[in-house]
Amino acid sequence: MSNLEMVPKGLDGVVVDKTELSRVDGTNGVLVYRGYNIDEVAQCSFEEICYLFLYGDLPNIEQLKKIDKRLKAERSLPKAVWDFVANAPKNEHPMAVLRTAVSMLSGYMLNVDDLSSDVLLRHAIALTSKVSTISAAISRARQGLFAVEPSFDLSHAANYLYMSTGEIPQDVVAKTLDMALVLHADHGFNASTFTARVVTSSLSDMVSAVTAAIGSLKGPLHGGANTAVMEMLIEIGSLENVENWVNQTLQQKRKIMGFGHRVYKTIDPRAKHLKRMSKEWGERAGNVKWFLMSEKIEDMMQSFKHLNANVDFYSASTYYAMGIEPEMFTAIFAVARTIGWTSHIIEQLVDNRIMRPEAAYAGPENKMFVPIEKRS
Ligand SMILES: CC(C)(COP(=O)(O)OP(=O)(O)OC[C@H]1O[C@@H](n2cnc3c(N)ncnc32)[C@H](O)[C@@H]1OP(=O)(O)O)[C@@H](O)C(=O)NCCC(=O)NCCS
């Protein structure tokens, strides 16, 4: 086999480094956060999961109070960032606004280039909090509404909803978002996390790495798939149309968003929780149409392509039933994943070596150099 034929496109199957943060077992459909099965920690609060990733184990009550206080204390934004979000072009993608706004934060963070562990921890907590505030402010600005200042009492999830809607959410709504954030918090060396680790490996700062990760998450093959799923459901329009639509799309060899995964060869363990949430939310909203359509697409994809729903598939209909605008879905993914990114950045720096893979050159060789005046 030539060097070129051996190239693992998309780094398929390549083990890049070790991690103690999460384990993705694609054969058995298992996801583990620092030793805890996702099915068990799904009932934890997002704040508990932040503590788990940053400090290595689940917190006791005192430890939880401390991290909760630190997260709440970091919710505010510099005025320039509020202003930027409020004045961003209304047609700009929320993830593009989020990316620029997060990048702006570095000018307002103390010792942004200091990579010592205390400072990194402070920045991880600050970014986890502020990505949520920025994301909610983007949602308000898109509706032409004034931003809502963060509450310093509500949980991370409840505060996001409060800043997005201007109203304190019912417990059941906040709890649903809380669980969705937990389910999206980390997932091995996915594209955006790997991006964050690559940027970090050159000893760049945490804000640069998170900004780059947001750019990666935006794409429809990664976090952008949740918005694409809802757009697809809206385009299909009704349960009766599903069969034709799926058949046609597969005949045209087009991908159906929310299905397939590089690592999972069986059900994505996060998808089964989100499926339950999608059903419950459809029933609560008095409209199970999106759930039933999703279930039918899932059955067809399973029968015809042996492909399973991934995390983005049922999160779409869940968020939509909760009244969240589809364009904001990926930014909510970023609200959850910032804790994963920042924890990976910290881990990368504990035993860093610059990421510098090689390329199999496939271009021409031995071309004759011609001076510019003689080139045709
Ligand atoms: C997740 C994903 C990017 C993984 O990519 P990958 O490991 O590189 O897999 P590939 O894109 O090479 O797909 C492998 C095969 O399955 C098919 N396939 C994969 N996902 C598919 C989908 N969602 N719909 C239809 N076919 C799909 C591909 O067409 C390909 O078929 P082929 O071998 O006949 O050409 C891919 O499954 C995908 O694009 N899914 C839709 C986007 C999505 O939901 N992303 C969120 C991931 S959490």
CSV table of C-alpha atoms and ligand atoms in Angstrom, one decimal:
chain,number,residue,atom,x,y,z
A,1,MET,CA,0.0,0.0,0.0
A,2,SER,CA,1.4,3.4,-0.9
A,3,ASN,CA,1.8,6.2,1.7
A,4,LEU,CA,-1.2,8.0,0.2
A,5,GLU,CA,-3.6,5.0,0.4
A,6,MET,CA,-2.7,4.6,4.1
A,7,VAL,CA,-4.0,8.2,5.0
A,8,PRO,CA,-6.7,7.8,7.6
A,9,LYS,CA,-9.1,10.4,6.2
A,10,GLY,CA,-10.7,12.5,8.9
A,11,LEU,CA,-8.2,10.9,11.4
A,12,ASP,CA,-10.5,7.9,11.4
A,13,GLY,CA,-9.4,5.5,14.1
A,14,VAL,CA,-6.3,7.6,15.1
A,15,VAL,CA,-5.7,7.8,18.8
A,16,VAL,CA,-4.2,11.3,19.3
A,17,ASP,CA,-3.6,11.4,23.0
A,18,LYS,CA,-4.8,10.2,26.4
A,19,THR,CA,-7.6,11.8,28.3
A,20,GLU,CA,-9.1,11.2,31.8
A,21,LEU,CA,-12.2,13.4,31.1
A,22,SER,CA,-14.5,11.2,29.1
A,23,ARG,CA,-14.6,7.7,27.5
A,24,VAL,CA,-16.7,7.1,24.4
A,25,ASP,CA,-17.3,3.3,23.8
A,26,GLY,CA,-18.8,3.3,20.3
A,27,THR,CA,-19.3,-0.5,20.2
A,28,ASN,CA,-21.4,-0.8,23.4
A,29,GLY,CA,-22.9,2.7,23.2
A,30,VAL,CA,-21.4,3.9,26.5
A,31,LEU,CA,-20.3,7.3,27.5
A,32,VAL,CA,-18.4,7.9,30.8
A,33,TYR,CA,-17.6,11.2,32.4
A,34,ARG,CA,-14.5,10.7,34.7
A,35,GLY,CA,-15.5,7.2,35.6
A,36,TYR,CA,-19.3,7.8,35.9
A,37,ASN,CA,-21.7,6.4,33.4
A,38,ILE,CA,-23.7,9.1,31.6
A,39,ASP,CA,-27.0,7.4,32.5
A,40,GLU,CA,-26.3,8.0,36.2
A,41,VAL,CA,-24.7,11.5,36.0
A,42,ALA,CA,-27.5,12.7,33.7
A,43,GLN,CA,-29.5,13.4,36.8
A,44,CYS,CA,-26.7,15.7,38.2
A,45,SER,CA,-26.9,19.5,37.8
A,46,PHE,CA,-24.7,21.1,35.2
A,47,GLU,CA,-22.8,22.8,38.1
A,48,GLU,CA,-21.9,19.3,39.5
A,49,ILE,CA,-20.6,18.3,36.1
A,50,CYS,CA,-18.5,21.4,35.9
A,51,TYR,CA,-16.9,20.5,39.3
A,52,LEU,CA,-16.4,16.9,38.1
A,53,PHE,CA,-14.5,18.0,35.0
A,54,LEU,CA,-12.5,20.7,36.7
A,55,TYR,CA,-11.6,19.0,40.0
A,56,GLY,CA,-11.7,15.3,39.1
A,57,ASP,CA,-14.7,14.0,41.1
A,58,LEU,CA,-18.3,14.9,41.9
A,59,PRO,CA,-18.6,17.6,44.6
A,60,ASN,CA,-20.0,17.4,48.1
A,61,ILE,CA,-22.6,20.0,49.1
A,62,GLU,CA,-19.9,22.5,50.3
A,63,GLN,CA,-17.8,22.1,47.2
A,64,LEU,CA,-20.9,22.5,45.0
A,65,LYS,CA,-21.8,25.7,46.8
A,66,LYS,CA,-18.3,27.1,46.1
A,67,ILE,CA,-18.3,26.3,42.4
A,68,ASP,CA,-21.8,27.6,42.0
A,69,LYS,CA,-20.8,30.9,43.6
A,70,ARG,CA,-17.8,31.2,41.4
A,71,LEU,CA,-19.8,30.5,38.2
A,72,LYS,CA,-22.5,33.0,39.3
A,73,ALA,CA,-19.8,35.7,40.0
A,74,GLU,CA,-18.5,35.4,36.4
A,75,ARG,CA,-21.9,36.0,34.6
A,76,SER,CA,-21.4,39.6,33.7
A,77,LEU,CA,-19.9,40.8,30.5
A,78,PRO,CA,-17.8,43.8,29.6
A,79,LYS,CA,-19.9,46.7,28.1
A,80,ALA,CA,-18.1,46.4,24.7
A,81,VAL,CA,-19.3,42.8,24.4
A,82,TRP,CA,-22.9,43.6,25.3
A,83,ASP,CA,-22.7,46.4,22.7
A,84,PHE,CA,-21.2,44.2,20.0
A,85,VAL,CA,-23.9,41.5,20.4
A,86,ALA,CA,-26.7,44.1,20.4
A,87,ASN,CA,-25.3,45.7,17.2
A,88,ALA,CA,-24.2,42.6,15.3
A,89,PRO,CA,-25.9,42.2,11.9
A,90,LYS,CA,-29.3,40.5,12.5
A,91,ASN,CA,-28.7,38.0,9.7
A,92,GLU,CA,-25.3,36.9,11.1
A,93,HIS,CA,-25.3,33.3,12.4
A,94,PRO,CA,-25.5,33.2,16.2
A,95,MET,CA,-22.4,31.0,16.3
A,96,ALA,CA,-20.5,33.6,14.3
A,97,VAL,CA,-21.6,36.3,16.7
A,98,LEU,CA,-20.7,34.1,19.7
A,99,ARG,CA,-17.3,33.3,18.2
A,100,THR,CA,-16.4,37.0,17.8
A,101,ALA,CA,-17.9,38.0,21.2
A,102,VAL,CA,-15.9,35.3,23.0
A,103,SER,CA,-12.7,36.3,21.2
A,104,MET,CA,-13.3,39.9,22.5
A,105,LEU,CA,-13.3,38.7,26.1
A,106,SER,CA,-9.5,38.2,26.1
A,107,GLY,CA,-8.9,41.9,26.3
A,108,TYR,CA,-10.9,42.0,29.6
A,109,MET,CA,-9.5,38.9,31.2
A,110,LEU,CA,-6.7,39.2,33.7
A,111,ASN,CA,-3.4,37.4,32.7
A,112,VAL,CA,-4.9,35.8,29.6
A,113,ASP,CA,-1.5,34.4,28.5
A,114,ASP,CA,-0.7,33.0,32.0
A,115,LEU,CA,-1.0,29.2,31.7
A,116,SER,CA,-0.5,28.4,35.3
A,117,SER,CA,-3.1,26.1,36.8
A,118,ASP,CA,-4.9,28.6,39.1
A,119,VAL,CA,-5.3,31.1,36.3
A,120,LEU,CA,-6.5,28.4,33.9
A,121,LEU,CA,-9.1,27.3,36.4
A,122,ARG,CA,-10.3,30.8,36.8
A,123,HIS,CA,-10.5,31.3,33.1
A,124,ALA,CA,-12.4,28.0,32.6
A,125,ILE,CA,-15.1,29.1,35.1
A,126,ALA,CA,-15.3,32.6,33.6
A,127,LEU,CA,-15.7,31.3,30.0
A,128,THR,CA,-18.2,28.7,31.0
A,129,SER,CA,-20.3,31.4,32.6
A,130,LYS,CA,-19.8,34.1,30.0
A,131,VAL,CA,-20.5,31.9,27.0
A,132,SER,CA,-24.0,31.4,28.5
A,133,THR,CA,-24.5,35.1,29.0
A,134,ILE,CA,-23.4,35.9,25.5
A,135,SER,CA,-25.5,33.2,23.9
A,136,ALA,CA,-28.6,34.4,25.8
A,137,ALA,CA,-27.9,38.0,24.7
A,138,ILE,CA,-27.6,36.9,21.1
A,139,SER,CA,-31.0,35.3,21.4
A,140,ARG,CA,-32.5,38.5,22.7
A,141,ALA,CA,-30.8,40.7,20.1
A,142,ARG,CA,-32.2,38.4,17.3
A,143,GLN,CA,-35.7,39.1,18.6
A,144,GLY,CA,-35.0,42.8,18.6
A,145,LEU,CA,-35.1,42.9,22.4
A,146,PHE,CA,-32.9,44.5,25.0
A,147,ALA,CA,-30.4,42.1,26.7
A,148,VAL,CA,-31.4,40.9,30.2
A,149,GLU,CA,-28.7,41.3,32.9
A,150,PRO,CA,-27.9,37.9,34.5
A,151,SER,CA,-29.5,36.8,37.7
A,152,PHE,CA,-27.1,35.9,40.5
A,153,ASP,CA,-29.5,33.6,42.2
A,154,LEU,CA,-30.6,31.2,39.5
A,155,SER,CA,-28.9,28.0,38.4
A,156,HIS,CA,-26.8,28.0,35.2
A,157,ALA,CA,-29.6,26.5,33.1
A,158,ALA,CA,-32.4,28.6,34.7
A,159,ASN,CA,-30.3,31.8,34.3
A,160,TYR,CA,-29.8,31.0,30.6
A,161,LEU,CA,-33.5,30.7,30.1
A,162,TYR,CA,-34.2,33.8,32.2
A,163,MET,CA,-31.7,35.9,30.2
A,164,SER,CA,-33.2,34.6,26.9
A,165,THR,CA,-36.8,35.2,27.8
A,166,GLY,CA,-36.8,37.8,30.5
A,167,GLU,CA,-38.9,35.5,32.7
A,168,ILE,CA,-37.9,33.2,35.5
A,169,PRO,CA,-38.5,29.7,34.0
A,170,GLN,CA,-40.7,27.0,35.5
A,171,ASP,CA,-38.7,24.3,37.3
A,172,VAL,CA,-39.6,21.7,34.7
A,173,VAL,CA,-38.2,23.9,31.9
A,174,ALA,CA,-35.0,24.7,33.7
A,175,LYS,CA,-34.5,21.0,34.7
A,176,THR,CA,-34.9,19.9,31.0
A,177,LEU,CA,-32.2,22.4,29.9
A,178,ASP,CA,-30.0,21.4,32.8
A,179,MET,CA,-30.1,17.8,31.7
A,180,ALA,CA,-29.5,18.7,28.1
A,181,LEU,CA,-26.4,20.7,29.1
A,182,VAL,CA,-25.1,17.8,31.1
A,183,LEU,CA,-25.6,15.4,28.2
A,184,HIS,CA,-23.7,17.8,25.9
A,185,ALA,CA,-20.8,18.7,28.3
A,186,ASP,CA,-18.1,16.5,26.9
A,187,HIS,CA,-17.5,13.8,24.4
A,188,GLY,CA,-13.9,12.6,23.9
A,189,PHE,CA,-11.8,14.1,21.0
A,190,ASN,CA,-14.7,15.4,18.9
A,191,ALA,CA,-13.9,17.9,16.3
A,192,SER,CA,-14.3,21.1,18.4
A,193,THR,CA,-12.5,19.6,21.4
A,194,PHE,CA,-9.7,18.4,19.2
A,195,THR,CA,-9.5,21.9,17.7
A,196,ALA,CA,-9.3,23.4,21.2
A,197,ARG,CA,-6.5,21.0,22.1
A,198,VAL,CA,-4.6,21.7,18.8
A,199,VAL,CA,-4.7,25.5,19.5
A,200,THR,CA,-3.6,24.9,23.1
A,201,SER,CA,-0.7,22.7,22.1
A,202,SER,CA,1.1,25.7,20.6
A,203,LEU,CA,0.8,27.3,24.1
A,204,SER,CA,-1.7,29.8,22.9
A,205,ASP,CA,-4.3,31.1,25.4
A,206,MET,CA,-7.6,29.6,26.5
A,207,VAL,CA,-9.7,32.3,24.9
A,208,SER,CA,-8.1,31.6,21.5
A,209,ALA,CA,-8.7,27.8,21.9
A,210,VAL,CA,-12.4,28.3,22.8
A,211,THR,CA,-12.9,30.7,20.0
A,212,ALA,CA,-11.5,28.2,17.5
A,213,ALA,CA,-13.6,25.4,19.1
A,214,ILE,CA,-16.8,27.5,18.6
A,215,GLY,CA,-15.8,27.9,14.9
A,216,SER,CA,-15.5,24.1,14.6
A,217,LEU,CA,-18.8,23.4,16.5
A,218,LYS,CA,-20.7,25.7,14.1
A,219,GLY,CA,-20.4,23.2,11.2
A,220,PRO,CA,-23.4,21.1,10.2
A,221,LEU,CA,-21.4,17.8,10.4
A,222,HIS,CA,-20.8,18.7,14.1
A,223,GLY,CA,-22.9,20.9,16.4
A,224,GLY,CA,-24.7,22.7,13.6
A,225,ALA,CA,-26.6,19.4,12.9
A,226,ASN,CA,-29.2,20.2,15.6
A,227,THR,CA,-30.4,23.3,13.7
A,228,ALA,CA,-30.3,21.3,10.4
A,229,VAL,CA,-32.5,18.6,12.0
A,230,MET,CA,-35.2,21.1,12.9
A,231,GLU,CA,-35.0,22.8,9.5
A,232,MET,CA,-35.5,19.3,8.0
A,233,LEU,CA,-38.5,18.5,10.2
A,234,ILE,CA,-40.1,21.9,9.3
A,235,GLU,CA,-39.4,21.3,5.6
A,236,ILE,CA,-41.0,17.8,5.7
A,237,GLY,CA,-43.9,19.4,7.5
A,238,SER,CA,-46.1,16.4,8.4
A,239,LEU,CA,-45.9,12.8,9.5
A,240,GLU,CA,-47.5,11.7,6.2
A,241,ASN,CA,-44.7,13.3,4.2
A,242,VAL,CA,-41.9,11.6,6.1
A,243,GLU,CA,-41.8,8.4,4.1
A,244,ASN,CA,-41.5,10.0,0.7
A,245,TRP,CA,-39.0,12.6,1.9
A,246,VAL,CA,-36.7,10.1,3.5
A,247,ASN,CA,-36.9,7.7,0.5
A,248,GLN,CA,-36.1,10.6,-1.9
A,249,THR,CA,-33.3,12.0,0.1
A,250,LEU,CA,-31.6,8.6,0.5
A,251,GLN,CA,-32.1,7.9,-3.3
A,252,GLN,CA,-30.3,11.2,-4.0
A,253,LYS,CA,-27.5,10.0,-1.7
A,254,ARG,CA,-28.0,13.0,0.5
A,255,LYS,CA,-27.3,12.8,4.2
A,256,ILE,CA,-30.1,13.0,6.8
A,257,MET,CA,-28.9,15.2,9.6
A,258,GLY,CA,-28.9,13.9,13.2
A,259,PHE,CA,-27.8,10.3,12.1
A,260,GLY,CA,-24.5,8.5,12.0
A,261,HIS,CA,-21.5,8.9,14.1
A,262,ARG,CA,-17.8,8.3,13.6
A,263,VAL,CA,-17.4,6.5,16.9
A,264,TYR,CA,-20.9,5.0,17.9
A,265,LYS,CA,-21.8,1.9,15.9
A,266,THR,CA,-24.9,1.5,18.1
A,267,ILE,CA,-27.3,3.8,19.8
A,268,ASP,CA,-25.7,7.1,21.1
A,269,PRO,CA,-26.4,6.9,24.9
A,270,ARG,CA,-27.3,10.6,25.0
A,271,ALA,CA,-29.9,10.2,22.2
A,272,LYS,CA,-32.1,7.8,24.3
A,273,HIS,CA,-32.4,10.4,27.1
A,274,LEU,CA,-33.1,13.2,24.5
A,275,LYS,CA,-35.7,10.9,22.8
A,276,ARG,CA,-37.6,10.6,26.1
A,277,MET,CA,-37.3,14.4,26.7
A,278,SER,CA,-38.6,15.0,23.1
A,279,LYS,CA,-41.7,12.9,23.8
A,280,GLU,CA,-42.4,14.4,27.2
A,281,TRP,CA,-42.0,17.9,25.8
A,282,GLY,CA,-44.2,17.2,22.8
A,283,GLU,CA,-46.9,16.0,25.1
A,284,ARG,CA,-46.4,19.0,27.4
A,285,ALA,CA,-46.6,21.4,24.5
A,286,GLY,CA,-49.7,19.6,23.2
A,287,ASN,CA,-48.0,18.9,19.9
A,288,VAL,CA,-46.4,15.5,19.5
A,289,LYS,CA,-46.0,16.0,15.7
A,290,TRP,CA,-42.3,16.7,15.7
A,291,PHE,CA,-41.6,13.7,18.0
A,292,LEU,CA,-43.7,11.3,15.9
A,293,MET,CA,-42.0,12.5,12.7
A,294,SER,CA,-38.6,12.1,14.3
A,295,GLU,CA,-39.4,8.6,15.5
A,296,LYS,CA,-40.5,7.6,12.0
A,297,ILE,CA,-37.3,9.0,10.5
A,298,GLU,CA,-35.4,7.1,13.1
A,299,ASP,CA,-37.1,3.8,12.2
A,300,MET,CA,-36.5,4.3,8.5
A,301,MET,CA,-32.8,5.2,9.0
A,302,GLN,CA,-32.4,2.1,11.1
A,303,SER,CA,-34.1,-0.2,8.6
A,304,PHE,CA,-32.6,1.2,5.4
A,305,LYS,CA,-29.2,2.5,6.5
A,306,HIS,CA,-28.5,0.8,9.9
A,307,LEU,CA,-27.7,4.3,11.1
A,308,ASN,CA,-28.7,5.5,14.6
A,309,ALA,CA,-29.8,8.8,15.9
A,310,ASN,CA,-27.1,10.9,17.4
A,311,VAL,CA,-27.2,13.6,20.2
A,312,ASP,CA,-28.4,16.2,17.7
A,313,PHE,CA,-31.4,14.4,16.5
A,314,TYR,CA,-33.8,14.5,19.4
A,315,SER,CA,-32.3,17.6,21.0
A,316,ALA,CA,-33.8,19.5,18.0
A,317,SER,CA,-37.5,18.5,18.7
A,318,THR,CA,-36.9,18.9,22.4
A,319,TYR,CA,-35.6,22.5,22.2
A,320,TYR,CA,-38.3,23.4,19.6
A,321,ALA,CA,-41.1,22.2,21.9
A,322,MET,CA,-39.5,24.2,24.7
A,323,GLY,CA,-40.0,27.3,22.5
A,324,ILE,CA,-36.3,27.8,21.5
A,325,GLU,CA,-35.6,29.2,18.1
A,326,PRO,CA,-33.8,26.6,15.9
A,327,GLU,CA,-31.0,29.0,14.9
A,328,MET,CA,-30.0,29.1,18.6
A,329,PHE,CA,-29.7,25.4,19.1
A,330,THR,CA,-26.0,25.2,18.3
A,331,ALA,CA,-25.2,28.1,20.6
A,332,ILE,CA,-26.9,26.2,23.4
A,333,PHE,CA,-24.6,23.3,22.5
A,334,ALA,CA,-21.7,25.7,23.0
A,335,VAL,CA,-23.1,26.8,26.4
A,336,ALA,CA,-22.8,23.1,27.5
A,337,ARG,CA,-19.5,22.2,25.7
A,338,THR,CA,-17.5,25.1,27.0
A,339,ILE,CA,-16.8,23.2,30.2
A,340,GLY,CA,-15.6,20.2,28.2
A,341,TRP,CA,-13.4,22.4,26.0
A,342,THR,CA,-11.8,24.3,28.9
A,343,SER,CA,-11.2,21.1,30.9
A,344,HIS,CA,-9.5,19.5,27.8
A,345,ILE,CA,-7.4,22.7,27.5
A,346,ILE,CA,-6.2,22.3,31.1
A,347,GLU,CA,-5.5,18.6,30.6
A,348,GLN,CA,-3.6,19.3,27.4
A,349,LEU,CA,-1.3,21.7,29.2
A,350,VAL,CA,-0.5,19.2,32.0
A,351,ASP,CA,1.6,17.1,29.6
A,352,ASN,CA,1.8,19.2,26.4
A,353,ARG,CA,3.5,18.4,23.1
A,354,ILE,CA,2.7,20.5,20.1
A,355,MET,CA,0.3,18.8,17.7
A,356,ARG,CA,2.1,18.6,14.4
A,357,PRO,CA,0.9,15.7,12.2
A,358,GLU,CA,2.4,15.0,8.8
A,359,ALA,CA,0.8,15.2,5.4
A,360,ALA,CA,1.3,12.8,2.5
A,361,TYR,CA,2.3,15.1,-0.3
A,362,ALA,CA,0.2,14.4,-3.4
A,363,GLY,CA,1.4,17.3,-5.6
A,364,PRO,CA,3.8,17.4,-8.6
A,365,GLU,CA,7.6,16.9,-8.3
A,366,ASN,CA,10.6,18.0,-10.2
A,367,LYS,CA,9.0,20.8,-12.2
A,368,MET,CA,11.3,23.0,-14.2
A,369,PHE,CA,11.7,26.5,-12.8
A,370,VAL,CA,11.0,29.2,-15.3
A,371,PRO,CA,11.9,32.9,-14.6
A,372,ILE,CA,8.8,35.2,-14.5
A,373,GLU,CA,9.7,37.0,-17.7
A,374,LYS,CA,9.7,33.7,-19.6
A,375,ARG,CA,6.5,32.3,-18.2
A,376,SER,CA,3.6,32.1,-20.7
B,1,LIG,C1,-21.5,12.2,12.0
B,1,LIG,C2,-20.8,12.1,10.6
B,1,LIG,C3,-20.2,13.4,10.2
B,1,LIG,C4,-19.7,11.0,10.7
B,1,LIG,O1,-19.0,11.1,9.5
B,1,LIG,P1,-18.0,9.9,9.1
B,1,LIG,O2,-17.6,9.0,10.2
B,1,LIG,O3,-16.9,10.5,8.3
B,1,LIG,O4,-18.9,9.0,8.1
B,1,LIG,P2,-19.2,9.2,6.6
B,1,LIG,O5,-19.7,10.6,6.4
B,1,LIG,O6,-18.0,8.8,5.8
B,1,LIG,O7,-20.4,8.2,6.4
B,1,LIG,C5,-20.1,6.8,6.2
B,1,LIG,C6,-21.3,6.2,5.3
B,1,LIG,O8,-22.5,6.4,6.0
B,1,LIG,C7,-23.4,7.3,5.3
B,1,LIG,N1,-23.9,8.2,6.2
B,1,LIG,C8,-23.4,8.7,7.3
B,1,LIG,N2,-24.2,9.6,7.9
B,1,LIG,C9,-25.3,9.6,7.2
B,1,LIG,C10,-26.5,10.3,7.3
B,1,LIG,N3,-26.7,11.2,8.3
B,1,LIG,N4,-27.4,10.2,6.4
B,1,LIG,C11,-27.2,9.3,5.4
B,1,LIG,N5,-26.1,8.6,5.2
B,1,LIG,C12,-25.2,8.7,6.1
B,1,LIG,C13,-22.4,8.0,4.3
B,1,LIG,O9,-23.1,8.5,3.2
B,1,LIG,C14,-21.4,7.0,4.0
B,1,LIG,O10,-22.0,6.1,3.1
B,1,LIG,P3,-21.1,5.4,1.9
B,1,LIG,O11,-20.0,4.7,2.6
B,1,LIG,O12,-22.0,4.6,1.1
B,1,LIG,O13,-20.5,6.6,1.1
B,1,LIG,C15,-21.8,11.6,9.5
B,1,LIG,O14,-22.5,10.5,10.0
B,1,LIG,C16,-22.8,12.7,9.2
B,1,LIG,O15,-22.5,13.6,8.3
B,1,LIG,N6,-24.0,12.8,9.9
B,1,LIG,C17,-24.9,13.8,9.7
B,1,LIG,C18,-24.5,15.1,10.5
B,1,LIG,C19,-24.7,14.9,11.9
B,1,LIG,O16,-25.7,14.5,12.4
B,1,LIG,N7,-23.7,15.3,12.7
B,1,LIG,C20,-23.7,15.3,14.1
B,1,LIG,C21,-22.8,14.3,14.7
B,1,LIG,S1,-22.9,14.1,16.4
